[in-house]
Amino acid sequence: MDSSKSVLVVSAHAADFVWRAGGTIALYAQRGYRVRILCLSYGERGESERLWRQPGMTLDCVKTSRHAESERAAGILGAEIRFFDSGDYPLRLTDETVYEMVVEYRKYQPEFVLTHSFKDPYNYDHLDANDLTLRTLVYAQAAGYPAKGKKLGAPPVFLFEPHQSEQCEFKPQVLLDITPVFDIKRKAMESMEAQEHLWEYYTDLSRRRGSQAVRNSGRKEIKHAEAFQRVYPQVTSELA
Ligand SMILES: [Zn+2]
């Protein structure tokens, strides 16, 4: 347990962090890390189909509902969450959003960062989230950027698995064993009632990545895993 260590997770929409990195978040929260989720948009237009099917639904109602669901899911995973409410379809990232991201990096000095993949032809907000995360990470490293706080070191960035990874040219370079916390991830997924159709999809995916983790490590006890792609080279003194 080391409560001085933190992790930043940048999620374009209210539920992205749950499907794509819920296990990782729960695992590091259990290890005593402060896991902070930065949620750019509620996904009120693009990722709230079930809510919009209810008669008389309004944009404010969808946002309120997604806010509550997302906050509940973060709580189940043991993380804290900040909402930027930057709009949806389109997501609008302003100079203020950029500044606030740099402040987040400098204040929390994360051990590592999680965000979306470089490509996703199904949702361009995911690309904006990727671009914002990486761009502001570089700004936070620049001594001359005018934001308060100590300049950022060089935390590794891991891109979480998109919904249709082949279409997004996603490479599963890192498989993290989430077996001990899978039940927590499942509970968090089930708290996202607007997207019930994804519960089984992401349970199946974690089993598939789990069996690939066994094949690549010989560790037969792994049942569930989450896949990530690295942005920067891994720096190490050991190759085995
Ligand atoms: Zn999304």
PDB file of C-alpha atoms and ligand atoms in Angstrom:
ATOM      1  CA  MET A   1       0.000   0.000   0.000  1.00  0.00           C
ATOM      2  CA  ASP A   2       1.342   3.369  -0.972  1.00  0.00           C
ATOM      3  CA  SER A   3      -1.299   6.070  -0.976  1.00  0.00           C
ATOM      4  CA  SER A   4       1.132   8.647  -2.349  1.00  0.00           C
ATOM      5  CA  LYS A   5       1.104   6.942  -5.752  1.00  0.00           C
ATOM      6  CA  SER A   6      -1.536   7.765  -8.282  1.00  0.00           C
ATOM      7  CA  VAL A   7      -2.883   6.756 -11.693  1.00  0.00           C
ATOM      8  CA  LEU A   8      -4.731   8.970 -14.193  1.00  0.00           C
ATOM      9  CA  VAL A   9      -7.367   7.501 -16.496  1.00  0.00           C
ATOM     10  CA  VAL A  10      -8.739   9.707 -19.282  1.00  0.00           C
ATOM     11  CA  SER A  11     -12.138   8.481 -20.448  1.00  0.00           C
ATOM     12  CA  ALA A  12     -13.925  10.203 -23.329  1.00  0.00           C
ATOM     13  CA  HIS A  13     -17.369   9.146 -22.096  1.00  0.00           C
ATOM     14  CA  ALA A  14     -19.160   8.142 -18.913  1.00  0.00           C
ATOM     15  CA  ALA A  15     -18.671   4.383 -19.293  1.00  0.00           C
ATOM     16  CA  ASP A  16     -15.544   3.898 -21.414  1.00  0.00           C
ATOM     17  CA  PHE A  17     -13.273   3.412 -18.402  1.00  0.00           C
ATOM     18  CA  VAL A  18     -15.509   0.655 -17.042  1.00  0.00           C
ATOM     19  CA  TRP A  19     -15.477  -1.636 -20.102  1.00  0.00           C
ATOM     20  CA  ARG A  20     -11.900  -0.999 -21.155  1.00  0.00           C
ATOM     21  CA  ALA A  21      -9.965  -0.642 -17.912  1.00  0.00           C
ATOM     22  CA  GLY A  22     -12.304  -1.466 -15.009  1.00  0.00           C
ATOM     23  CA  GLY A  23     -10.136  -4.409 -13.921  1.00  0.00           C
ATOM     24  CA  THR A  24      -6.926  -2.390 -14.002  1.00  0.00           C
ATOM     25  CA  ILE A  25      -8.549   0.428 -12.045  1.00  0.00           C
ATOM     26  CA  ALA A  26      -9.867  -1.976  -9.379  1.00  0.00           C
ATOM     27  CA  LEU A  27      -6.510  -3.748  -9.156  1.00  0.00           C
ATOM     28  CA  TYR A  28      -4.508  -0.571  -8.573  1.00  0.00           C
ATOM     29  CA  ALA A  29      -7.127   0.835  -6.195  1.00  0.00           C
ATOM     30  CA  GLN A  30      -6.783  -2.372  -4.161  1.00  0.00           C
ATOM     31  CA  ARG A  31      -3.021  -1.910  -4.161  1.00  0.00           C
ATOM     32  CA  GLY A  32      -3.506   1.459  -2.486  1.00  0.00           C
ATOM     33  CA  TYR A  33      -3.031   3.730  -5.487  1.00  0.00           C
ATOM     34  CA  ARG A  34      -5.134   6.845  -5.834  1.00  0.00           C
ATOM     35  CA  VAL A  35      -6.892   6.185  -9.140  1.00  0.00           C
ATOM     36  CA  ARG A  36      -8.324   9.352 -10.651  1.00  0.00           C
ATOM     37  CA  ILE A  37     -10.634   9.176 -13.653  1.00  0.00           C
ATOM     38  CA  LEU A  38     -11.021  12.260 -15.854  1.00  0.00           C
ATOM     39  CA  CYS A  39     -14.275  11.893 -17.762  1.00  0.00           C
ATOM     40  CA  LEU A  40     -14.499  14.365 -20.634  1.00  0.00           C
ATOM     41  CA  SER A  41     -18.137  13.846 -21.663  1.00  0.00           C
ATOM     42  CA  TYR A  42     -21.236  12.028 -20.426  1.00  0.00           C
ATOM     43  CA  GLY A  43     -21.670  10.439 -23.862  1.00  0.00           C
ATOM     44  CA  GLU A  44     -25.173  11.869 -23.713  1.00  0.00           C
ATOM     45  CA  ARG A  45     -25.805  11.723 -27.455  1.00  0.00           C
ATOM     46  CA  GLY A  46     -23.705   8.864 -28.785  1.00  0.00           C
ATOM     47  CA  GLU A  47     -23.518   6.226 -26.075  1.00  0.00           C
ATOM     48  CA  SER A  48     -26.877   6.423 -24.315  1.00  0.00           C
ATOM     49  CA  GLU A  49     -29.170   4.565 -26.740  1.00  0.00           C
ATOM     50  CA  ARG A  50     -31.314   2.860 -24.142  1.00  0.00           C
ATOM     51  CA  LEU A  51     -32.091   6.088 -22.292  1.00  0.00           C
ATOM     52  CA  TRP A  52     -33.166   7.822 -25.507  1.00  0.00           C
ATOM     53  CA  ARG A  53     -35.723   5.056 -26.141  1.00  0.00           C
ATOM     54  CA  GLN A  54     -37.677   6.180 -23.065  1.00  0.00           C
ATOM     55  CA  PRO A  55     -40.561   8.536 -23.944  1.00  0.00           C
ATOM     56  CA  GLY A  56     -40.082  12.221 -23.074  1.00  0.00           C
ATOM     57  CA  MET A  57     -36.341  11.864 -22.498  1.00  0.00           C
ATOM     58  CA  THR A  58     -34.335  15.111 -22.436  1.00  0.00           C
ATOM     59  CA  LEU A  59     -30.631  15.855 -22.790  1.00  0.00           C
ATOM     60  CA  ASP A  60     -30.399  17.011 -19.170  1.00  0.00           C
ATOM     61  CA  CYS A  61     -32.096  13.839 -17.957  1.00  0.00           C
ATOM     62  CA  VAL A  62     -29.654  11.664 -19.938  1.00  0.00           C
ATOM     63  CA  LYS A  63     -26.684  13.580 -18.535  1.00  0.00           C
ATOM     64  CA  THR A  64     -27.952  13.327 -14.948  1.00  0.00           C
ATOM     65  CA  SER A  65     -28.498   9.607 -15.328  1.00  0.00           C
ATOM     66  CA  ARG A  66     -25.079   9.008 -16.906  1.00  0.00           C
ATOM     67  CA  HIS A  67     -23.380  11.118 -14.238  1.00  0.00           C
ATOM     68  CA  ALA A  68     -24.962   8.997 -11.489  1.00  0.00           C
ATOM     69  CA  GLU A  69     -24.117   5.691 -13.206  1.00  0.00           C
ATOM     70  CA  SER A  70     -20.553   6.686 -13.886  1.00  0.00           C
ATOM     71  CA  GLU A  71     -19.979   7.929 -10.350  1.00  0.00           C
ATOM     72  CA  ARG A  72     -21.417   4.691  -8.971  1.00  0.00           C
ATOM     73  CA  ALA A  73     -19.177   2.581 -11.224  1.00  0.00           C
ATOM     74  CA  ALA A  74     -16.065   4.570 -10.235  1.00  0.00           C
ATOM     75  CA  GLY A  75     -16.993   4.058  -6.565  1.00  0.00           C
ATOM     76  CA  ILE A  76     -17.379   0.295  -7.049  1.00  0.00           C
ATOM     77  CA  LEU A  77     -13.923   0.185  -8.672  1.00  0.00           C
ATOM     78  CA  GLY A  78     -12.427   2.212  -5.812  1.00  0.00           C
ATOM     79  CA  ALA A  79     -11.598   5.272  -7.940  1.00  0.00           C
ATOM     80  CA  GLU A  80     -12.434   8.966  -7.831  1.00  0.00           C
ATOM     81  CA  ILE A  81     -13.863  10.731 -10.865  1.00  0.00           C
ATOM     82  CA  ARG A  82     -13.927  14.270 -12.234  1.00  0.00           C
ATOM     83  CA  PHE A  83     -16.433  15.232 -14.946  1.00  0.00           C
ATOM     84  CA  PHE A  84     -15.534  17.886 -17.508  1.00  0.00           C
ATOM     85  CA  ASP A  85     -18.981  17.886 -19.241  1.00  0.00           C
ATOM     86  CA  SER A  86     -17.393  18.975 -22.536  1.00  0.00           C
ATOM     87  CA  GLY A  87     -20.360  18.051 -24.735  1.00  0.00           C
ATOM     88  CA  ASP A  88     -20.956  15.058 -26.978  1.00  0.00           C
ATOM     89  CA  TYR A  89     -21.321  14.797 -30.756  1.00  0.00           C
ATOM     90  CA  PRO A  90     -19.338  16.973 -30.882  1.00  0.00           C
ATOM     91  CA  LEU A  91     -16.990  16.881 -27.919  1.00  0.00           C
ATOM     92  CA  ARG A  92     -15.569  20.401 -27.539  1.00  0.00           C
ATOM     93  CA  LEU A  93     -12.144  20.624 -25.957  1.00  0.00           C
ATOM     94  CA  THR A  94     -11.202  24.204 -25.124  1.00  0.00           C
ATOM     95  CA  ASP A  95      -8.001  25.969 -24.013  1.00  0.00           C
ATOM     96  CA  GLU A  96      -9.389  25.691 -20.499  1.00  0.00           C
ATOM     97  CA  THR A  97      -9.683  21.897 -20.821  1.00  0.00           C
ATOM     98  CA  VAL A  98      -6.059  21.782 -21.970  1.00  0.00           C
ATOM     99  CA  TYR A  99      -4.941  23.913 -19.020  1.00  0.00           C
ATOM    100  CA  GLU A 100      -6.930  21.830 -16.534  1.00  0.00           C
ATOM    101  CA  MET A 101      -5.385  18.614 -17.879  1.00  0.00           C
ATOM    102  CA  VAL A 102      -1.882  20.011 -17.375  1.00  0.00           C
ATOM    103  CA  VAL A 103      -2.806  20.985 -13.821  1.00  0.00           C
ATOM    104  CA  GLU A 104      -4.071  17.423 -13.213  1.00  0.00           C
ATOM    105  CA  TYR A 105      -0.792  15.912 -14.433  1.00  0.00           C
ATOM    106  CA  ARG A 106       1.313  18.279 -12.369  1.00  0.00           C
ATOM    107  CA  LYS A 107      -0.779  17.924  -9.224  1.00  0.00           C
ATOM    108  CA  TYR A 108      -1.105  14.117  -9.204  1.00  0.00           C
ATOM    109  CA  GLN A 109       2.208  13.128 -10.884  1.00  0.00           C
ATOM    110  CA  PRO A 110       0.749   9.757 -12.018  1.00  0.00           C
ATOM    111  CA  GLU A 111       2.816   6.563 -12.069  1.00  0.00           C
ATOM    112  CA  PHE A 112       1.093   5.700 -15.357  1.00  0.00           C
ATOM    113  CA  VAL A 113      -1.691   6.995 -17.580  1.00  0.00           C
ATOM    114  CA  LEU A 114      -4.505   5.155 -19.367  1.00  0.00           C
ATOM    115  CA  THR A 115      -6.485   6.462 -22.326  1.00  0.00           C
ATOM    116  CA  HIS A 116      -8.046   5.653 -25.721  1.00  0.00           C
ATOM    117  CA  SER A 117      -6.390   4.248 -28.841  1.00  0.00           C
ATOM    118  CA  PHE A 118      -4.974   6.371 -31.679  1.00  0.00           C
ATOM    119  CA  LYS A 119      -7.673   5.192 -34.108  1.00  0.00           C
ATOM    120  CA  ASP A 120     -11.397   4.508 -33.790  1.00  0.00           C
ATOM    121  CA  PRO A 121     -13.579   4.952 -36.878  1.00  0.00           C
ATOM    122  CA  TYR A 122     -16.708   4.383 -34.741  1.00  0.00           C
ATOM    123  CA  ASN A 123     -16.287   7.304 -32.389  1.00  0.00           C
ATOM    124  CA  TYR A 124     -14.096  10.323 -33.080  1.00  0.00           C
ATOM    125  CA  ASP A 125     -14.436  11.597 -29.513  1.00  0.00           C
ATOM    126  CA  HIS A 126     -12.158   8.709 -28.530  1.00  0.00           C
ATOM    127  CA  LEU A 127      -9.458  10.113 -30.819  1.00  0.00           C
ATOM    128  CA  ASP A 128      -9.917  13.557 -29.314  1.00  0.00           C
ATOM    129  CA  ALA A 129      -9.450  12.056 -25.847  1.00  0.00           C
ATOM    130  CA  ASN A 130      -6.269  10.294 -26.999  1.00  0.00           C
ATOM    131  CA  ASP A 131      -4.952  13.485 -28.584  1.00  0.00           C
ATOM    132  CA  LEU A 132      -5.771  15.614 -25.533  1.00  0.00           C
ATOM    133  CA  THR A 133      -4.167  13.120 -23.122  1.00  0.00           C
ATOM    134  CA  LEU A 134      -0.901  12.872 -25.049  1.00  0.00           C
ATOM    135  CA  ARG A 135      -0.664  16.522 -26.039  1.00  0.00           C
ATOM    136  CA  THR A 136      -1.234  17.793 -22.496  1.00  0.00           C
ATOM    137  CA  LEU A 137       1.165  15.189 -21.068  1.00  0.00           C
ATOM    138  CA  VAL A 138       3.895  16.773 -23.212  1.00  0.00           C
ATOM    139  CA  TYR A 139       2.816  20.282 -22.141  1.00  0.00           C
ATOM    140  CA  ALA A 140       2.953  19.184 -18.477  1.00  0.00           C
ATOM    141  CA  GLN A 141       6.570  18.102 -19.054  1.00  0.00           C
ATOM    142  CA  ALA A 142       7.550  21.520 -20.418  1.00  0.00           C
ATOM    143  CA  ALA A 143       9.003  23.858 -17.782  1.00  0.00           C
ATOM    144  CA  GLY A 144       7.738  26.856 -19.720  1.00  0.00           C
ATOM    145  CA  TYR A 145       4.044  25.862 -19.745  1.00  0.00           C
ATOM    146  CA  PRO A 146       2.233  28.354 -17.503  1.00  0.00           C
ATOM    147  CA  ALA A 147       0.374  26.052 -15.113  1.00  0.00           C
ATOM    148  CA  LYS A 148       0.975  25.639 -11.417  1.00  0.00           C
ATOM    149  CA  GLY A 149       2.704  22.590  -9.990  1.00  0.00           C
ATOM    150  CA  LYS A 150       5.922  20.670 -10.505  1.00  0.00           C
ATOM    151  CA  LYS A 151       6.661  19.669 -14.084  1.00  0.00           C
ATOM    152  CA  LEU A 152       5.753  16.107 -14.973  1.00  0.00           C
ATOM    153  CA  GLY A 153       8.294  13.270 -15.311  1.00  0.00           C
ATOM    154  CA  ALA A 154       7.799  10.544 -17.919  1.00  0.00           C
ATOM    155  CA  PRO A 155       4.964   8.239 -16.862  1.00  0.00           C
ATOM    156  CA  PRO A 156       4.224   5.385 -19.278  1.00  0.00           C
ATOM    157  CA  VAL A 157       0.983   5.710 -21.238  1.00  0.00           C
ATOM    158  CA  PHE A 158      -1.124   2.644 -21.970  1.00  0.00           C
ATOM    159  CA  LEU A 159      -3.928   2.718 -24.540  1.00  0.00           C
ATOM    160  CA  PHE A 160      -6.892   0.605 -23.545  1.00  0.00           C
ATOM    161  CA  GLU A 161      -8.629  -1.796 -25.885  1.00  0.00           C
ATOM    162  CA  PRO A 162     -11.232  -0.226 -28.192  1.00  0.00           C
ATOM    163  CA  HIS A 163     -14.576  -1.868 -28.952  1.00  0.00           C
ATOM    164  CA  GLN A 164     -13.536  -3.270 -32.333  1.00  0.00           C
ATOM    165  CA  SER A 165      -9.799  -3.568 -31.965  1.00  0.00           C
ATOM    166  CA  GLU A 166      -9.024  -4.790 -35.510  1.00  0.00           C
ATOM    167  CA  GLN A 167     -10.665  -1.713 -37.042  1.00  0.00           C
ATOM    168  CA  CYS A 168      -8.671   0.509 -34.695  1.00  0.00           C
ATOM    169  CA  GLU A 169      -5.310  -1.152 -35.500  1.00  0.00           C
ATOM    170  CA  PHE A 170      -4.941  -1.923 -31.807  1.00  0.00           C
ATOM    171  CA  LYS A 171      -1.969  -4.099 -30.792  1.00  0.00           C
ATOM    172  CA  PRO A 172      -2.382  -5.985 -27.501  1.00  0.00           C
ATOM    173  CA  GLN A 173       1.223  -5.554 -26.358  1.00  0.00           C
ATOM    174  CA  VAL A 174       0.512  -5.789 -22.639  1.00  0.00           C
ATOM    175  CA  LEU A 175      -1.891  -8.235 -20.972  1.00  0.00           C
ATOM    176  CA  LEU A 176      -2.664  -7.411 -17.354  1.00  0.00           C
ATOM    177  CA  ASP A 177      -4.027 -10.203 -15.133  1.00  0.00           C
ATOM    178  CA  ILE A 178      -7.273  -8.913 -13.602  1.00  0.00           C
ATOM    179  CA  THR A 179      -8.494 -12.291 -12.296  1.00  0.00           C
ATOM    180  CA  PRO A 180      -8.469 -11.270  -8.593  1.00  0.00           C
ATOM    181  CA  VAL A 181     -10.713  -8.251  -9.271  1.00  0.00           C
ATOM    182  CA  PHE A 182     -12.881  -9.484 -12.129  1.00  0.00           C
ATOM    183  CA  ASP A 183     -15.966  -9.736  -9.877  1.00  0.00           C
ATOM    184  CA  ILE A 184     -15.561  -6.049  -9.022  1.00  0.00           C
ATOM    185  CA  LYS A 185     -15.309  -5.154 -12.718  1.00  0.00           C
ATOM    186  CA  ARG A 186     -18.449  -7.178 -13.482  1.00  0.00           C
ATOM    187  CA  LYS A 187     -20.331  -5.383 -10.706  1.00  0.00           C
ATOM    188  CA  ALA A 188     -19.208  -2.000 -12.082  1.00  0.00           C
ATOM    189  CA  MET A 189     -20.276  -3.044 -15.603  1.00  0.00           C
ATOM    190  CA  GLU A 190     -23.703  -4.065 -14.294  1.00  0.00           C
ATOM    191  CA  SER A 191     -24.107  -0.637 -12.736  1.00  0.00           C
ATOM    192  CA  MET A 192     -24.044   0.861 -16.268  1.00  0.00           C
ATOM    193  CA  GLU A 193     -27.691   0.134 -16.974  1.00  0.00           C
ATOM    194  CA  ALA A 194     -27.864   2.187 -20.192  1.00  0.00           C
ATOM    195  CA  GLN A 195     -25.504  -0.259 -21.930  1.00  0.00           C
ATOM    196  CA  GLU A 196     -26.592  -3.688 -20.706  1.00  0.00           C
ATOM    197  CA  HIS A 197     -25.719  -5.208 -24.114  1.00  0.00           C
ATOM    198  CA  LEU A 198     -22.011  -4.708 -23.304  1.00  0.00           C
ATOM    199  CA  TRP A 199     -21.846  -6.670 -20.038  1.00  0.00           C
ATOM    200  CA  GLU A 200     -21.387 -10.073 -21.683  1.00  0.00           C
ATOM    201  CA  TYR A 201     -19.314  -8.685 -24.548  1.00  0.00           C
ATOM    202  CA  TYR A 202     -16.634  -7.377 -22.188  1.00  0.00           C
ATOM    203  CA  THR A 203     -16.814 -10.435 -19.935  1.00  0.00           C
ATOM    204  CA  ASP A 204     -16.095 -12.615 -22.995  1.00  0.00           C
ATOM    205  CA  LEU A 205     -13.288 -10.306 -24.100  1.00  0.00           C
ATOM    206  CA  SER A 206     -11.583 -10.499 -20.705  1.00  0.00           C
ATOM    207  CA  ARG A 207     -11.765 -14.317 -20.819  1.00  0.00           C
ATOM    208  CA  ARG A 208     -10.236 -14.345 -24.311  1.00  0.00           C
ATOM    209  CA  ARG A 209      -7.436 -11.985 -23.277  1.00  0.00           C
ATOM    210  CA  GLY A 210      -7.023 -14.141 -20.151  1.00  0.00           C
ATOM    211  CA  SER A 211      -6.418 -17.297 -22.166  1.00  0.00           C
ATOM    212  CA  GLN A 212      -3.968 -15.384 -24.373  1.00  0.00           C
ATOM    213  CA  ALA A 213      -2.193 -14.248 -21.191  1.00  0.00           C
ATOM    214  CA  VAL A 214      -1.836 -17.918 -20.170  1.00  0.00           C
ATOM    215  CA  ARG A 215      -0.446 -18.809 -23.611  1.00  0.00           C
ATOM    216  CA  ASN A 216       2.096 -16.006 -23.407  1.00  0.00           C
ATOM    217  CA  SER A 217       3.217 -16.573 -19.827  1.00  0.00           C
ATOM    218  CA  GLY A 218       2.456 -20.161 -18.826  1.00  0.00           C
ATOM    219  CA  ARG A 219       0.582 -18.780 -15.798  1.00  0.00           C
ATOM    220  CA  LYS A 220      -2.418 -21.079 -15.818  1.00  0.00           C
ATOM    221  CA  GLU A 221      -4.118 -19.328 -12.919  1.00  0.00           C
ATOM    222  CA  ILE A 222      -5.006 -16.329 -15.132  1.00  0.00           C
ATOM    223  CA  LYS A 223      -8.702 -16.342 -16.058  1.00  0.00           C
ATOM    224  CA  HIS A 224      -9.320 -12.707 -17.021  1.00  0.00           C
ATOM    225  CA  ALA A 225      -7.058 -10.044 -18.491  1.00  0.00           C
ATOM    226  CA  GLU A 226      -7.198  -6.575 -20.008  1.00  0.00           C
ATOM    227  CA  ALA A 227      -5.094  -5.647 -23.037  1.00  0.00           C
ATOM    228  CA  PHE A 228      -3.132  -2.433 -23.558  1.00  0.00           C
ATOM    229  CA  GLN A 229      -0.909  -0.913 -26.201  1.00  0.00           C
ATOM    230  CA  ARG A 230       2.097   1.171 -25.206  1.00  0.00           C
ATOM    231  CA  VAL A 231       2.735   4.629 -26.604  1.00  0.00           C
ATOM    232  CA  TYR A 232       6.379   5.002 -25.564  1.00  0.00           C
ATOM    233  CA  PRO A 233       9.152   2.373 -25.356  1.00  0.00           C
ATOM    234  CA  GLN A 234       9.431   0.370 -22.155  1.00  0.00           C
ATOM    235  CA  VAL A 235      12.659   1.243 -20.374  1.00  0.00           C
ATOM    236  CA  THR A 236      14.131  -1.662 -18.439  1.00  0.00           C
ATOM    237  CA  SER A 237      17.356  -3.188 -17.168  1.00  0.00           C
ATOM    238  CA  GLU A 238      16.048  -6.741 -17.582  1.00  0.00           C
ATOM    239  CA  LEU A 239      14.696  -8.539 -20.639  1.00  0.00           C
ATOM    240  CA  ALA A 240      13.416 -11.556 -18.712  1.00  0.00           C
TER     241      ALA A 240
HETATM  242 ZN    ZN B   1     -16.869   6.272 -25.635  1.00  0.00          ZN
END
